[in-house]
PDB file of C-alpha atoms in Angstrom:
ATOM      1  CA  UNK A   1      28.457  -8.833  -3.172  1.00 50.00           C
ATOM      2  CA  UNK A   2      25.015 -10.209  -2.790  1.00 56.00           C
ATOM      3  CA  UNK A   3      23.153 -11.235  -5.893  1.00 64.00           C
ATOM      4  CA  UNK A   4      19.592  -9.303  -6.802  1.00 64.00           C
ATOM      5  CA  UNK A   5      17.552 -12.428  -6.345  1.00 71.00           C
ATOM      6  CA  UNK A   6      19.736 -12.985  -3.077  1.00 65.00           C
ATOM      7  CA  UNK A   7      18.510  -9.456  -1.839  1.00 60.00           C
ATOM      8  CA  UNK A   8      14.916  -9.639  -2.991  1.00 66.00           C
ATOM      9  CA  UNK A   9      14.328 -12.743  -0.742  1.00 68.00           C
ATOM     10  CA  UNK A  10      15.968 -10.646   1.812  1.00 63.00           C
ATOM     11  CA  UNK A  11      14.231  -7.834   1.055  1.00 64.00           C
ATOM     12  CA  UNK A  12      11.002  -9.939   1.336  1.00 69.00           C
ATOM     13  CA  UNK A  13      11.478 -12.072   4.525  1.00 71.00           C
ATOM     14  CA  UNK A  14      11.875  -8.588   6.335  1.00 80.00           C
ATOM     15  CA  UNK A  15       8.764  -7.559   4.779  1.00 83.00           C
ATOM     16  CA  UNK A  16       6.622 -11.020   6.216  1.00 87.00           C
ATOM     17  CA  UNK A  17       8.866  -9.925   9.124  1.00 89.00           C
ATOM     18  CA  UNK A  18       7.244  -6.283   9.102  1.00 89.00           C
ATOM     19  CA  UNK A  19       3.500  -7.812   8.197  1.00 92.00           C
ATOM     20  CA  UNK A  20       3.605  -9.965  10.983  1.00 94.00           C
ATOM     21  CA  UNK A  21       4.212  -7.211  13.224  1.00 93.00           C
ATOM     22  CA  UNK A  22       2.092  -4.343  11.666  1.00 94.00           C
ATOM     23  CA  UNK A  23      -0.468  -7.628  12.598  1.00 96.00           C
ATOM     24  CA  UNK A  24       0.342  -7.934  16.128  1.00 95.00           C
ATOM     25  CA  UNK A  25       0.531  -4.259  16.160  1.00 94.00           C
ATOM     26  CA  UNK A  26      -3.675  -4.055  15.574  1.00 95.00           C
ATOM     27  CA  UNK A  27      -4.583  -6.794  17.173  1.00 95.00           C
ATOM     28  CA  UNK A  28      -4.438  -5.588  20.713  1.00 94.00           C
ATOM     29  CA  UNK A  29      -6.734  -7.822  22.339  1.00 95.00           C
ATOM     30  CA  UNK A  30      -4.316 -10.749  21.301  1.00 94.00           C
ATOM     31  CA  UNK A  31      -6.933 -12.999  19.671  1.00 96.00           C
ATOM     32  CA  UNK A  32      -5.717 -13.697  16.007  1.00 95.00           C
ATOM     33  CA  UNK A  33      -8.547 -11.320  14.646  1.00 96.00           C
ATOM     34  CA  UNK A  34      -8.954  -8.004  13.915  1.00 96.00           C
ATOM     35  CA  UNK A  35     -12.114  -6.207  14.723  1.00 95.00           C
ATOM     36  CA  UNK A  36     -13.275  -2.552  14.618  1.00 95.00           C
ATOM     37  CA  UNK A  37     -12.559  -1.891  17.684  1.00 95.00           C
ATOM     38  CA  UNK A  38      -9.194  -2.422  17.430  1.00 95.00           C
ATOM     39  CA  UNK A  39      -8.992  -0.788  14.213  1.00 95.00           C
ATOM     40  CA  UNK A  40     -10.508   2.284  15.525  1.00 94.00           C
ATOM     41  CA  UNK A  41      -7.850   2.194  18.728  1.00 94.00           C
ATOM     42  CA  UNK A  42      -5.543   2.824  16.080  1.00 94.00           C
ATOM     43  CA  UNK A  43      -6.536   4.999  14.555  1.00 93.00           C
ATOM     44  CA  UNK A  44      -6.944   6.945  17.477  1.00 92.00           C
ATOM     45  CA  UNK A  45      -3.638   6.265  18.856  1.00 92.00           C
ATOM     46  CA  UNK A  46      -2.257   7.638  15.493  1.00 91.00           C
ATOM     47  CA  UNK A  47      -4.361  10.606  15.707  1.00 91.00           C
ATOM     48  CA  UNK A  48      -6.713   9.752  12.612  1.00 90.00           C
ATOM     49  CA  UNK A  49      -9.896  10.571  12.426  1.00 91.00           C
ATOM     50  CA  UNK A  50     -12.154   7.748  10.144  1.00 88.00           C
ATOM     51  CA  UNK A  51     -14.607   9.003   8.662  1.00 87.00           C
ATOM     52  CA  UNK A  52     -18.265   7.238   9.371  1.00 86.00           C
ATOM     53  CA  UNK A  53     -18.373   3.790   7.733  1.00 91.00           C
ATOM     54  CA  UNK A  54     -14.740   3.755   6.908  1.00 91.00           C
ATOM     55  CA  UNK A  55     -13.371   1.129   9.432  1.00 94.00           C
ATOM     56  CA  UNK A  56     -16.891  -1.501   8.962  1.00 94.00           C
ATOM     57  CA  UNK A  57     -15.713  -0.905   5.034  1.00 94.00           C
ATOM     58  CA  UNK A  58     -11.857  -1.603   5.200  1.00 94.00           C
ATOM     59  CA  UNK A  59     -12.974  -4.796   6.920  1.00 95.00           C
ATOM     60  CA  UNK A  60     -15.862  -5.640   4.570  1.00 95.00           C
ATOM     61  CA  UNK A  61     -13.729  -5.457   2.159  1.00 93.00           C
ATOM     62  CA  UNK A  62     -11.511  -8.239   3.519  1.00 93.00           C
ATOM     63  CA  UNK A  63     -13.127 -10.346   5.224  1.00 94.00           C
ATOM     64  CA  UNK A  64     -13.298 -13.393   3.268  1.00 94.00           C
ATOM     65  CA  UNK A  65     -15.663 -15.791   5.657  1.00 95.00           C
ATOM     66  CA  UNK A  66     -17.874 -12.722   6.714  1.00 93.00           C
ATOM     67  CA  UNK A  67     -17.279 -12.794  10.559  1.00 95.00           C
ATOM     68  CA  UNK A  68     -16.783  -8.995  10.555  1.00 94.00           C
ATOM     69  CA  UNK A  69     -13.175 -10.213  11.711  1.00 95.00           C
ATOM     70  CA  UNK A  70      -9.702 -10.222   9.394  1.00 96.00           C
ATOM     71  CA  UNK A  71      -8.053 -12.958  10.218  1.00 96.00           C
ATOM     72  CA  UNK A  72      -4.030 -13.597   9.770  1.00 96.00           C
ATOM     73  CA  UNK A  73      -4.796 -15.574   6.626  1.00 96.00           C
ATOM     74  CA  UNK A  74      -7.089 -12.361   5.532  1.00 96.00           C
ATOM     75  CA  UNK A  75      -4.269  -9.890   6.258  1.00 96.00           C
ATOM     76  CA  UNK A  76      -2.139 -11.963   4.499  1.00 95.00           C
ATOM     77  CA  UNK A  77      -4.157 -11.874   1.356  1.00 94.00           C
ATOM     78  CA  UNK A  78      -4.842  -8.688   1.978  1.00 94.00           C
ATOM     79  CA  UNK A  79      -1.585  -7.451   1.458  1.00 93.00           C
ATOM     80  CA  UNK A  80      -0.048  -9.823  -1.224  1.00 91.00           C
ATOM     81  CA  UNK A  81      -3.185  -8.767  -3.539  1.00 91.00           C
ATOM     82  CA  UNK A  82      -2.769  -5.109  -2.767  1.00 88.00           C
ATOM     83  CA  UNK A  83       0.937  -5.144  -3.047  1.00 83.00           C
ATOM     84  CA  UNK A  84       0.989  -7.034  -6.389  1.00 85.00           C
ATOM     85  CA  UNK A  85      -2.162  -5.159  -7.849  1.00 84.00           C
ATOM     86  CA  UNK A  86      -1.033  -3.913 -11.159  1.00 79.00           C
ATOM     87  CA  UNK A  87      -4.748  -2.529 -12.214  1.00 79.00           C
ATOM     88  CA  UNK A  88      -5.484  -0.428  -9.415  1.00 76.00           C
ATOM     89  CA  UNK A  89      -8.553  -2.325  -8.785  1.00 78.00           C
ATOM     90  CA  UNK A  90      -7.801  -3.828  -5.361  1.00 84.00           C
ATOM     91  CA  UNK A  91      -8.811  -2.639  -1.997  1.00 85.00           C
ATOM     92  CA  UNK A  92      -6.627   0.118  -1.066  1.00 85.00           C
ATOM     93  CA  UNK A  93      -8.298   1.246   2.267  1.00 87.00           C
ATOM     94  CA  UNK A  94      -6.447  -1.149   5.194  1.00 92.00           C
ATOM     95  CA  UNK A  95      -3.860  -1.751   2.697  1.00 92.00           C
ATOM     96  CA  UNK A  96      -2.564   2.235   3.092  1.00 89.00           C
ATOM     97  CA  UNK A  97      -2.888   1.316   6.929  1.00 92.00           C
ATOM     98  CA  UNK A  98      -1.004  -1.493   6.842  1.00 93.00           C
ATOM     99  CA  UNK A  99       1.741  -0.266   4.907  1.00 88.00           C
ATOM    100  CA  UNK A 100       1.924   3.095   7.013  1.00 90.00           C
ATOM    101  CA  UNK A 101       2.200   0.684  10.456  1.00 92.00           C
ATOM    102  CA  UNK A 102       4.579  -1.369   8.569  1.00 89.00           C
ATOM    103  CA  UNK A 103       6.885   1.504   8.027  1.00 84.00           C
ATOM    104  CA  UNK A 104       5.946   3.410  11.354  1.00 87.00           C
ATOM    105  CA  UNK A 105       8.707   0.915  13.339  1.00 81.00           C
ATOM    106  CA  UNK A 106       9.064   2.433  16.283  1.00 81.00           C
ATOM    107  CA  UNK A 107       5.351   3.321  16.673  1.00 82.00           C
ATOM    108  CA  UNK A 108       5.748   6.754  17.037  1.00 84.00           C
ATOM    109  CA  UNK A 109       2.753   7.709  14.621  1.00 88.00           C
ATOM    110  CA  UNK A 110       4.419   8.820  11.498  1.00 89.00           C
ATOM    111  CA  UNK A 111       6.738   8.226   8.883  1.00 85.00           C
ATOM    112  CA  UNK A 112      10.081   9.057   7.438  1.00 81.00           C
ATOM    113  CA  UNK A 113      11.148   9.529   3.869  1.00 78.00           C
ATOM    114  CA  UNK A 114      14.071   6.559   4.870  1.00 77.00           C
ATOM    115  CA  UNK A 115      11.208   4.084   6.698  1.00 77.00           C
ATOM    116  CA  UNK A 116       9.819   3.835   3.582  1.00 74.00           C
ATOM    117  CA  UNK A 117      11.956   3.602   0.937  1.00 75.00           C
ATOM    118  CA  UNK A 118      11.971  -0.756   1.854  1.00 68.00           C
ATOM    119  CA  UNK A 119       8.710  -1.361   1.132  1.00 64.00           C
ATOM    120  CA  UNK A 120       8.152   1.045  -1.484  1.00 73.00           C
ATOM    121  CA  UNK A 121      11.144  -0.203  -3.625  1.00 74.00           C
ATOM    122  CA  UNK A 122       9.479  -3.829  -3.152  1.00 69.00           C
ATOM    123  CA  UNK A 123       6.035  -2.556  -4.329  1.00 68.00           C
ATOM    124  CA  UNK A 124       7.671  -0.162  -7.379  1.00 73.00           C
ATOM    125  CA  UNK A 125      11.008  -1.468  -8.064  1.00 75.00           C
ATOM    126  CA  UNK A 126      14.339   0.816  -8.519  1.00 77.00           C
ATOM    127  CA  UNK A 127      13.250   2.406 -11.440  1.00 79.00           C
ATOM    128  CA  UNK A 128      10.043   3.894 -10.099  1.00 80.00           C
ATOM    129  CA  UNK A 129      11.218   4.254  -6.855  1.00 80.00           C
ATOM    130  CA  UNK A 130      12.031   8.311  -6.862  1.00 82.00           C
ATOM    131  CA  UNK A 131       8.765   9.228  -8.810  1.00 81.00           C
ATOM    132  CA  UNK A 132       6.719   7.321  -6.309  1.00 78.00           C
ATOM    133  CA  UNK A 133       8.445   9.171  -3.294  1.00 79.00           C
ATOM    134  CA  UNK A 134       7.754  12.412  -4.852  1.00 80.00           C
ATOM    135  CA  UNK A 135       4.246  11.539  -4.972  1.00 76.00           C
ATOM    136  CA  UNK A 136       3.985  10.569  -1.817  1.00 74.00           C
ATOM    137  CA  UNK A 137       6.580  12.358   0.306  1.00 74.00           C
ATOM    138  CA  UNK A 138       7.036  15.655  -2.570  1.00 77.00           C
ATOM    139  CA  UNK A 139      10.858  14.843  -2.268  1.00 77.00           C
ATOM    140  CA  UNK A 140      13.156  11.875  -2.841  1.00 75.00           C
ATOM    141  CA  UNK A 141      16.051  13.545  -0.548  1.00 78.00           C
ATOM    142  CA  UNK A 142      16.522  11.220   1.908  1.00 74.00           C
ATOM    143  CA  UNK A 143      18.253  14.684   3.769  1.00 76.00           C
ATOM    144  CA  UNK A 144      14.986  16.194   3.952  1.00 77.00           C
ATOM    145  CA  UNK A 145      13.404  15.516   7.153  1.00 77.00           C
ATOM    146  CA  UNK A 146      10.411  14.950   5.437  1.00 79.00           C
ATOM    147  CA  UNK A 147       7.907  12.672   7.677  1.00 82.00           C
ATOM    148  CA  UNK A 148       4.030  12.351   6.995  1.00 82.00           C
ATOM    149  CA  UNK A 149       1.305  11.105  10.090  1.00 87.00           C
ATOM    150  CA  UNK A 150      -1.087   8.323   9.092  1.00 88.00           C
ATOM    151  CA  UNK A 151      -3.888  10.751   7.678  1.00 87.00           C
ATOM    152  CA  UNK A 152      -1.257  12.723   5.523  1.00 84.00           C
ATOM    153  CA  UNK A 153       0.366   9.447   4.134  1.00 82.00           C
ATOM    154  CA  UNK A 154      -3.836   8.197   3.301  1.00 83.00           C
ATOM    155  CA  UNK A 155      -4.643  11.122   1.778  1.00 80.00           C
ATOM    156  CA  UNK A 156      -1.369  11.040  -0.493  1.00 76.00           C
ATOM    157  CA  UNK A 157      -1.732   7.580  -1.306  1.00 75.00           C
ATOM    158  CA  UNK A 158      -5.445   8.251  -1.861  1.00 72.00           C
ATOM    159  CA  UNK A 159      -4.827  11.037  -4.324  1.00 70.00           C
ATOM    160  CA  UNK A 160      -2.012   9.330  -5.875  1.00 69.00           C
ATOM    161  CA  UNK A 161      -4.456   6.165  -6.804  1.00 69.00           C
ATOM    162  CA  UNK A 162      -6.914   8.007  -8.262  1.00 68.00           C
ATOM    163  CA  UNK A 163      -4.310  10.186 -10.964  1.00 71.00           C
ATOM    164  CA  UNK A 164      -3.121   6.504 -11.449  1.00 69.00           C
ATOM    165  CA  UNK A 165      -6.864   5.134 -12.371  1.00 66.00           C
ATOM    166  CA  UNK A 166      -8.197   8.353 -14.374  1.00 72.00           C
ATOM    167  CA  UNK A 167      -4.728   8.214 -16.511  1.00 71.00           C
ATOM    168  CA  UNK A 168      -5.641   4.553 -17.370  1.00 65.00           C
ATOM    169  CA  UNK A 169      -6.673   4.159 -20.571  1.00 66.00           C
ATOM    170  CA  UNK A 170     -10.198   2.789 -21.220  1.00 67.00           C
ATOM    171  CA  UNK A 171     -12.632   2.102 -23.742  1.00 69.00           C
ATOM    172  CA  UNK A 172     -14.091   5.854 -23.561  1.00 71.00           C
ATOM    173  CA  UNK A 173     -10.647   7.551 -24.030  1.00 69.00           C
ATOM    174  CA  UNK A 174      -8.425   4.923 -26.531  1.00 70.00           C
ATOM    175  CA  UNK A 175      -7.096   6.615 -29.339  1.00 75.00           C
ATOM    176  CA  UNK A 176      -6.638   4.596 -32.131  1.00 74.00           C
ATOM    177  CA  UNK A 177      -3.312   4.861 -33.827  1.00 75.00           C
ATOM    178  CA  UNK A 178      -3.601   6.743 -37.472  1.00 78.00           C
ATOM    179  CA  UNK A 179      -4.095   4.348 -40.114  1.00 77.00           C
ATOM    180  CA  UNK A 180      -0.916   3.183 -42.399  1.00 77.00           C
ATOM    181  CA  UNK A 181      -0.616   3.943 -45.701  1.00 74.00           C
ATOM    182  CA  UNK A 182       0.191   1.743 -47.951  1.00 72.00           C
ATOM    183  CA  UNK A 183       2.087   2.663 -50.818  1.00 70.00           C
ATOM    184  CA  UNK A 184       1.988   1.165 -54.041  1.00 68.00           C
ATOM    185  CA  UNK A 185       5.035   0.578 -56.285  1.00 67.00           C
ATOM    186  CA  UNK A 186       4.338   0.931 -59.792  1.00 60.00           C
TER     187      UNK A 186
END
């Protein structure tokens, strides 16, 4: 039997193996770069309509050397900083994408409960792995059927990020613990 470090570097070699292909997947013109234009040909392929400004601001938000391009060595970051964001804080918008072609392996424009339980039990972990699908999917039963299209998995994602910021606890809403009381022996 396989140790669990043995099947997390398993686990993660298929996931570079899914990244690199989720890559490939985007960049139709072949070139090493993803633009717009090829963003928005997905989009349409998957039947998603952006909203105006929402493809220029997935890339801005990337796009480390400004060339209105995301390179492989963007992606890259792009997903290593999204998947290992612990405050919420990252860029979610091309990360959601990414993830959705990343489980969406034969291409066929949406998602099973089953395609994603890999990468979701890499970005969660075991214990959270259930209450995340129920989030996402509204059912852990892998029996269910349950698929979601690119805009439904976005928009659950979406609204799942922003209970997950307005339950974090910040300067306006920290309760201090009740003072001790100290008791005196006499």
């Amino acid at each position: 039997m396989a140790s669990a470090a043995a099947r997390e570097r398993y686990a993660r070699k298929n996931e570079q193996d899914e990244l690199e292909r989720a890559f490939r997947t985007i960049d139709k013109k072949g070139d090493n770069k993803i633009d717009a234009d090829e963003l928005n040909q997905l989009f349409l392929a998957l039947g998603h309509k952006a909203k105006r400004g929402e493809v220029e601001d997935m890339i801005w938000e990337v796009d480390e050397d400004c060339d209105g391009c995301i390179s492989w060595l963007e992606f890259q970051n792009l997903y290593t900083r999204g998947r290992d964001d612990k405050t919420g804080y990252e860029p979610r918008g091309l990360f959601n994408v990414v993830e959705f072609v990343m489980n969406d392996k034969e291409g066929c424009g949406f998602i099973s409960l089953e395609e994603a339980m890999q990468i979701m039990y890499l970005r969660y972990g075991r214990a959270l792995l259930d209450a995340q699908l129920e989030e996402v999917f509204g059912t852990s039963d892998l029996n269910s059927g349950k698929i979601l299209t690119l805009t439904e998995f976005l928009h659950c994602l979406h609204a799942s990020q922003v209970k997950q910021l307005l339950n974090r606890v910040t300067a306006k809403t920290y309760k201090a613990p009740p003072p001790t009381v100290k008791k005196q022996h006499k």
